[in-house]
Amino acid sequence: RTSGFFNPCLLQELDALGYRPEANDRSTRAEEPLIDVFHPPANVAALQDGNLLDPGGIGKGYAADLVASALSPECPNGAIVNLGGDLRVVAPETTKTHVEVLDPWDRSEVIADVRVGPCGVATSTSVHRRWTDSDGIERHHLLDPTTHLPAASDLVAATVIAGETWWAEALAKAVVIAGSGTGRQLLDTHNVAAVLVSVDGSVTSVGACEGSLST
């Protein structure tokens, strides 16, 4: 569904590039190879021996969806689940919630104010979780599955608005890795909205993204 741009099985490659939990704000990772991952009721994903599953790119969004599902019957007037910046908005269809998108370089600045109904919102960026490897090369944590190296696209951040947060999270990463051209095609194909930030700092909206952008 992401044309291969979202791949949660690159943990070994990420570690090989020098990304370490103690040096960053990532606290959970799979330590042993996972062979079979089951998702009830019937879907099964089988991984080859030696692959490590990194849930960091999808697990947080899925957790927000689970919490929202449990809250929904108890919150007829709505609720917002925020797990480290990944949001699930529970609200009546007619209710609009303001969601501020922050500048990836300066989180004290708001670059977009979007109005959303019930949905999931997730942001991915290559500006943070950066480090310098042993050869003095600057790296970031969003790996291109085709090269197993940090993506070199014309985007530094994407905030995606989708029906569920796990899907918004996966798509946000795929779009940043793919770049604006292919990324826009992905967003259009799946009929979701997004706010994109380019390497030059320009901000654009894609799809039915209701709200205002900073220039």
mmCIF file of C-alpha atoms in Angstrom:
data_model
loop_
_atom_site.group_PDB
_atom_site.id
_atom_site.type_symbol
_atom_site.label_atom_id
_atom_site.label_comp_id
_atom_site.label_asym_id
_atom_site.label_seq_id
_atom_site.Cartn_x
_atom_site.Cartn_y
_atom_site.Cartn_z
ATOM 1 C CA ARG A 1 0.000 0.000 0.000
ATOM 2 C CA THR A 2 3.005 2.328 0.348
ATOM 3 C CA SER A 3 4.841 1.016 -2.748
ATOM 4 C CA GLY A 4 7.533 -0.359 -0.466
ATOM 5 C CA PHE A 5 8.495 2.991 1.074
ATOM 6 C CA PHE A 6 7.349 1.947 4.545
ATOM 7 C CA ASN A 7 9.292 -1.062 5.786
ATOM 8 C CA PRO A 8 9.324 -1.794 9.547
ATOM 9 C CA CYS A 9 11.976 -4.518 9.186
ATOM 10 C CA LEU A 10 15.089 -2.349 8.866
ATOM 11 C CA LEU A 11 16.131 -2.381 12.512
ATOM 12 C CA GLN A 12 19.400 -4.216 11.818
ATOM 13 C CA GLU A 13 20.321 -1.721 9.105
ATOM 14 C CA LEU A 14 19.495 1.166 11.416
ATOM 15 C CA ASP A 15 21.667 -0.250 14.179
ATOM 16 C CA ALA A 16 24.503 -0.882 11.704
ATOM 17 C CA LEU A 17 24.502 2.831 10.846
ATOM 18 C CA GLY A 18 25.132 3.667 14.494
ATOM 19 C CA TYR A 19 21.637 4.500 15.732
ATOM 20 C CA ARG A 20 21.557 3.642 19.427
ATOM 21 C CA PRO A 21 18.694 3.948 21.938
ATOM 22 C CA GLU A 22 21.001 5.386 24.592
ATOM 23 C CA ALA A 23 21.911 8.249 22.259
ATOM 24 C CA ASN A 24 18.369 9.001 21.160
ATOM 25 C CA ASP A 25 14.839 9.093 22.510
ATOM 26 C CA ARG A 26 13.839 5.639 21.262
ATOM 27 C CA SER A 27 13.353 3.332 24.237
ATOM 28 C CA THR A 28 11.806 0.133 22.867
ATOM 29 C CA ARG A 29 13.075 -2.207 20.199
ATOM 30 C CA ALA A 30 12.914 -5.896 19.371
ATOM 31 C CA GLU A 31 16.020 -7.702 20.633
ATOM 32 C CA GLU A 32 15.429 -11.089 18.960
ATOM 33 C CA PRO A 33 14.333 -12.005 15.428
ATOM 34 C CA LEU A 34 10.566 -12.295 15.061
ATOM 35 C CA ILE A 35 9.515 -15.086 12.731
ATOM 36 C CA ASP A 36 5.732 -14.859 12.789
ATOM 37 C CA VAL A 37 3.623 -11.827 13.602
ATOM 38 C CA PHE A 38 -0.063 -12.550 14.100
ATOM 39 C CA HIS A 39 -2.835 -9.985 13.859
ATOM 40 C CA PRO A 40 -6.266 -11.404 14.694
ATOM 41 C CA PRO A 41 -8.571 -12.616 13.472
ATOM 42 C CA ALA A 42 -6.918 -14.138 10.413
ATOM 43 C CA ASN A 43 -4.065 -12.036 9.001
ATOM 44 C CA VAL A 44 -0.540 -13.437 9.334
ATOM 45 C CA ALA A 45 2.779 -11.862 8.345
ATOM 46 C CA ALA A 46 5.793 -14.177 8.138
ATOM 47 C CA LEU A 47 9.301 -12.705 8.369
ATOM 48 C CA GLN A 48 12.461 -14.376 7.148
ATOM 49 C CA ASP A 49 15.017 -15.505 9.713
ATOM 50 C CA GLY A 50 17.233 -12.669 10.903
ATOM 51 C CA ASN A 51 14.758 -9.868 10.278
ATOM 52 C CA LEU A 52 14.015 -7.610 13.209
ATOM 53 C CA LEU A 53 10.709 -5.809 13.499
ATOM 54 C CA ASP A 54 10.912 -2.166 14.568
ATOM 55 C CA PRO A 55 7.448 -1.167 15.839
ATOM 56 C CA GLY A 56 8.478 2.465 16.237
ATOM 57 C CA GLY A 57 6.997 3.492 12.899
ATOM 58 C CA ILE A 58 3.538 2.045 13.396
ATOM 59 C CA GLY A 59 3.065 0.745 16.948
ATOM 60 C CA LYS A 60 2.529 4.128 18.589
ATOM 61 C CA GLY A 61 -0.230 5.018 16.158
ATOM 62 C CA TYR A 62 -1.882 1.641 16.617
ATOM 63 C CA ALA A 63 -1.754 2.091 20.395
ATOM 64 C CA ALA A 64 -3.476 5.476 20.040
ATOM 65 C CA ASP A 65 -6.205 3.824 17.961
ATOM 66 C CA LEU A 66 -6.729 1.134 20.603
ATOM 67 C CA VAL A 67 -7.019 3.698 23.391
ATOM 68 C CA ALA A 68 -9.418 5.777 21.305
ATOM 69 C CA SER A 69 -11.553 2.732 20.603
ATOM 70 C CA ALA A 70 -11.858 2.077 24.334
ATOM 71 C CA LEU A 71 -12.614 5.739 25.084
ATOM 72 C CA SER A 72 -15.192 6.290 22.378
ATOM 73 C CA PRO A 73 -18.234 4.807 24.178
ATOM 74 C CA GLU A 74 -17.334 6.763 27.335
ATOM 75 C CA CYS A 75 -16.786 10.122 25.632
ATOM 76 C CA PRO A 76 -19.860 11.091 23.595
ATOM 77 C CA ASN A 77 -18.596 14.683 23.368
ATOM 78 C CA GLY A 78 -15.195 13.647 22.077
ATOM 79 C CA ALA A 79 -11.632 13.069 23.227
ATOM 80 C CA ILE A 80 -8.086 13.390 21.927
ATOM 81 C CA VAL A 81 -5.503 10.658 22.445
ATOM 82 C CA ASN A 82 -1.922 11.952 22.176
ATOM 83 C CA LEU A 83 0.897 9.421 22.236
ATOM 84 C CA GLY A 84 4.140 11.273 21.670
ATOM 85 C CA GLY A 85 2.607 13.544 19.057
ATOM 86 C CA ASP A 86 0.574 10.874 17.268
ATOM 87 C CA LEU A 87 -3.076 11.862 17.671
ATOM 88 C CA ARG A 88 -6.395 10.086 17.443
ATOM 89 C CA VAL A 89 -9.337 12.447 17.541
ATOM 90 C CA VAL A 90 -12.605 10.982 18.808
ATOM 91 C CA ALA A 91 -15.462 13.371 18.092
ATOM 92 C CA PRO A 92 -18.867 13.665 16.445
ATOM 93 C CA GLU A 93 -18.687 13.994 12.659
ATOM 94 C CA THR A 94 -19.817 17.620 12.805
ATOM 95 C CA THR A 95 -17.165 18.663 15.341
ATOM 96 C CA LYS A 96 -13.972 20.325 14.101
ATOM 97 C CA THR A 97 -10.819 20.129 16.203
ATOM 98 C CA HIS A 98 -7.848 22.458 15.699
ATOM 99 C CA VAL A 99 -4.530 20.629 15.345
ATOM 100 C CA GLU A 100 -1.335 22.685 15.264
ATOM 101 C CA VAL A 101 1.554 21.455 13.140
ATOM 102 C CA LEU A 102 4.913 22.544 14.524
ATOM 103 C CA ASP A 103 7.976 23.715 12.653
ATOM 104 C CA PRO A 104 10.342 20.686 12.546
ATOM 105 C CA TRP A 105 13.353 22.953 13.161
ATOM 106 C CA ASP A 106 11.748 25.078 15.886
ATOM 107 C CA ARG A 107 8.990 23.359 17.831
ATOM 108 C CA SER A 108 7.989 26.621 19.465
ATOM 109 C CA GLU A 109 6.656 27.812 16.084
ATOM 110 C CA VAL A 110 3.381 26.726 14.463
ATOM 111 C CA ILE A 111 3.502 26.345 10.672
ATOM 112 C CA ALA A 112 -0.057 25.126 10.124
ATOM 113 C CA ASP A 113 -3.367 25.087 11.937
ATOM 114 C CA VAL A 114 -5.624 22.419 10.462
ATOM 115 C CA ARG A 115 -9.225 21.675 11.388
ATOM 116 C CA VAL A 116 -10.121 18.007 11.480
ATOM 117 C CA GLY A 117 -13.060 15.786 12.288
ATOM 118 C CA PRO A 118 -12.672 12.310 13.808
ATOM 119 C CA CYS A 119 -9.375 11.041 12.434
ATOM 120 C CA GLY A 120 -5.780 10.050 13.089
ATOM 121 C CA VAL A 121 -2.902 12.526 12.738
ATOM 122 C CA ALA A 122 0.795 11.638 12.693
ATOM 123 C CA THR A 123 4.015 13.460 11.821
ATOM 124 C CA SER A 124 7.305 12.050 10.594
ATOM 125 C CA THR A 125 10.480 14.086 10.188
ATOM 126 C CA SER A 126 14.131 13.580 9.364
ATOM 127 C CA VAL A 127 15.141 16.722 11.259
ATOM 128 C CA HIS A 128 15.269 14.914 14.607
ATOM 129 C CA ARG A 129 16.895 11.644 15.629
ATOM 130 C CA ARG A 130 20.094 12.508 13.789
ATOM 131 C CA TRP A 131 23.635 11.476 14.619
ATOM 132 C CA THR A 132 27.151 11.421 13.160
ATOM 133 C CA ASP A 133 28.591 7.986 12.407
ATOM 134 C CA SER A 134 32.165 6.808 12.931
ATOM 135 C CA ASP A 135 33.146 8.169 9.492
ATOM 136 C CA GLY A 136 31.833 11.632 10.348
ATOM 137 C CA ILE A 137 28.763 11.285 8.104
ATOM 138 C CA GLU A 138 25.520 12.772 9.425
ATOM 139 C CA ARG A 139 22.666 10.267 9.458
ATOM 140 C CA HIS A 140 18.960 10.240 10.312
ATOM 141 C CA HIS A 141 16.555 7.466 11.262
ATOM 142 C CA LEU A 142 14.273 7.363 8.180
ATOM 143 C CA LEU A 143 15.847 4.709 5.968
ATOM 144 C CA ASP A 144 15.062 4.299 2.290
ATOM 145 C CA PRO A 145 14.144 0.597 1.891
ATOM 146 C CA THR A 146 15.738 0.548 -1.574
ATOM 147 C CA THR A 147 19.172 1.648 -0.351
ATOM 148 C CA HIS A 148 19.070 0.869 3.403
ATOM 149 C CA LEU A 149 20.511 4.358 3.914
ATOM 150 C CA PRO A 150 18.915 7.531 5.298
ATOM 151 C CA ALA A 151 16.471 8.875 2.724
ATOM 152 C CA ALA A 152 17.690 11.792 0.619
ATOM 153 C CA SER A 153 14.420 13.346 -0.490
ATOM 154 C CA ASP A 154 13.230 16.915 -0.931
ATOM 155 C CA LEU A 155 10.994 16.633 2.162
ATOM 156 C CA VAL A 156 11.991 16.915 5.811
ATOM 157 C CA ALA A 157 8.563 16.406 7.393
ATOM 158 C CA ALA A 158 5.053 15.208 6.645
ATOM 159 C CA THR A 159 1.959 15.417 8.819
ATOM 160 C CA VAL A 160 -0.696 13.038 7.529
ATOM 161 C CA ILE A 161 -4.404 13.093 8.382
ATOM 162 C CA ALA A 162 -6.086 9.726 7.856
ATOM 163 C CA GLY A 163 -8.919 7.635 9.201
ATOM 164 C CA GLU A 164 -6.685 5.809 11.684
ATOM 165 C CA THR A 165 -3.474 6.867 13.393
ATOM 166 C CA TRP A 166 -1.464 3.735 12.542
ATOM 167 C CA TRP A 167 -2.124 4.406 8.855
ATOM 168 C CA ALA A 168 -1.301 8.107 9.187
ATOM 169 C CA GLU A 169 1.980 7.183 10.901
ATOM 170 C CA ALA A 170 3.038 4.669 8.251
ATOM 171 C CA LEU A 171 2.080 7.001 5.394
ATOM 172 C CA ALA A 172 3.885 9.981 6.939
ATOM 173 C CA LYS A 173 7.153 8.047 6.966
ATOM 174 C CA ALA A 174 6.618 6.709 3.477
ATOM 175 C CA VAL A 175 5.955 10.201 2.108
ATOM 176 C CA VAL A 176 9.086 11.743 3.642
ATOM 177 C CA ILE A 177 11.190 8.863 2.331
ATOM 178 C CA ALA A 178 9.614 8.927 -1.138
ATOM 179 C CA GLY A 179 9.822 12.695 -1.582
ATOM 180 C CA SER A 180 7.213 15.172 -2.758
ATOM 181 C CA GLY A 181 6.534 13.704 -6.211
ATOM 182 C CA THR A 182 5.917 10.068 -5.333
ATOM 183 C CA GLY A 183 4.704 11.074 -1.884
ATOM 184 C CA ARG A 184 1.900 13.171 -3.345
ATOM 185 C CA GLN A 185 0.914 10.258 -5.563
ATOM 186 C CA LEU A 186 0.665 8.021 -2.495
ATOM 187 C CA LEU A 187 -1.487 10.563 -0.699
ATOM 188 C CA ASP A 188 -3.737 11.009 -3.720
ATOM 189 C CA THR A 189 -4.055 7.259 -4.243
ATOM 190 C CA HIS A 190 -5.257 6.751 -0.698
ATOM 191 C CA ASN A 191 -7.294 9.979 -0.618
ATOM 192 C CA VAL A 192 -5.692 11.390 2.538
ATOM 193 C CA ALA A 193 -4.621 14.914 3.421
ATOM 194 C CA ALA A 194 -1.209 16.103 4.563
ATOM 195 C CA VAL A 195 0.985 19.070 5.386
ATOM 196 C CA LEU A 196 4.430 18.769 3.798
ATOM 197 C CA VAL A 197 7.628 20.632 4.710
ATOM 198 C CA SER A 198 10.387 20.835 2.112
ATOM 199 C CA VAL A 199 14.121 21.071 2.719
ATOM 200 C CA ASP A 200 13.941 24.774 1.846
ATOM 201 C CA GLY A 201 11.375 25.337 4.603
ATOM 202 C CA SER A 202 8.361 25.817 2.347
ATOM 203 C CA VAL A 203 5.052 24.424 3.603
ATOM 204 C CA THR A 204 2.342 22.988 1.365
ATOM 205 C CA SER A 205 -0.941 21.180 1.928
ATOM 206 C CA VAL A 206 -2.128 18.152 -0.021
ATOM 207 C CA GLY A 207 -5.680 16.862 -0.308
ATOM 208 C CA ALA A 208 -8.672 18.180 1.591
ATOM 209 C CA CYS A 209 -6.583 19.803 4.311
ATOM 210 C CA GLU A 210 -8.809 22.433 5.900
ATOM 211 C CA GLY A 211 -6.977 25.200 7.727
ATOM 212 C CA SER A 212 -4.239 27.784 7.432
ATOM 213 C CA LEU A 213 -0.535 27.505 6.643
ATOM 214 C CA SER A 214 2.312 29.807 7.634
ATOM 215 C CA THR A 215 4.502 31.179 4.847
#
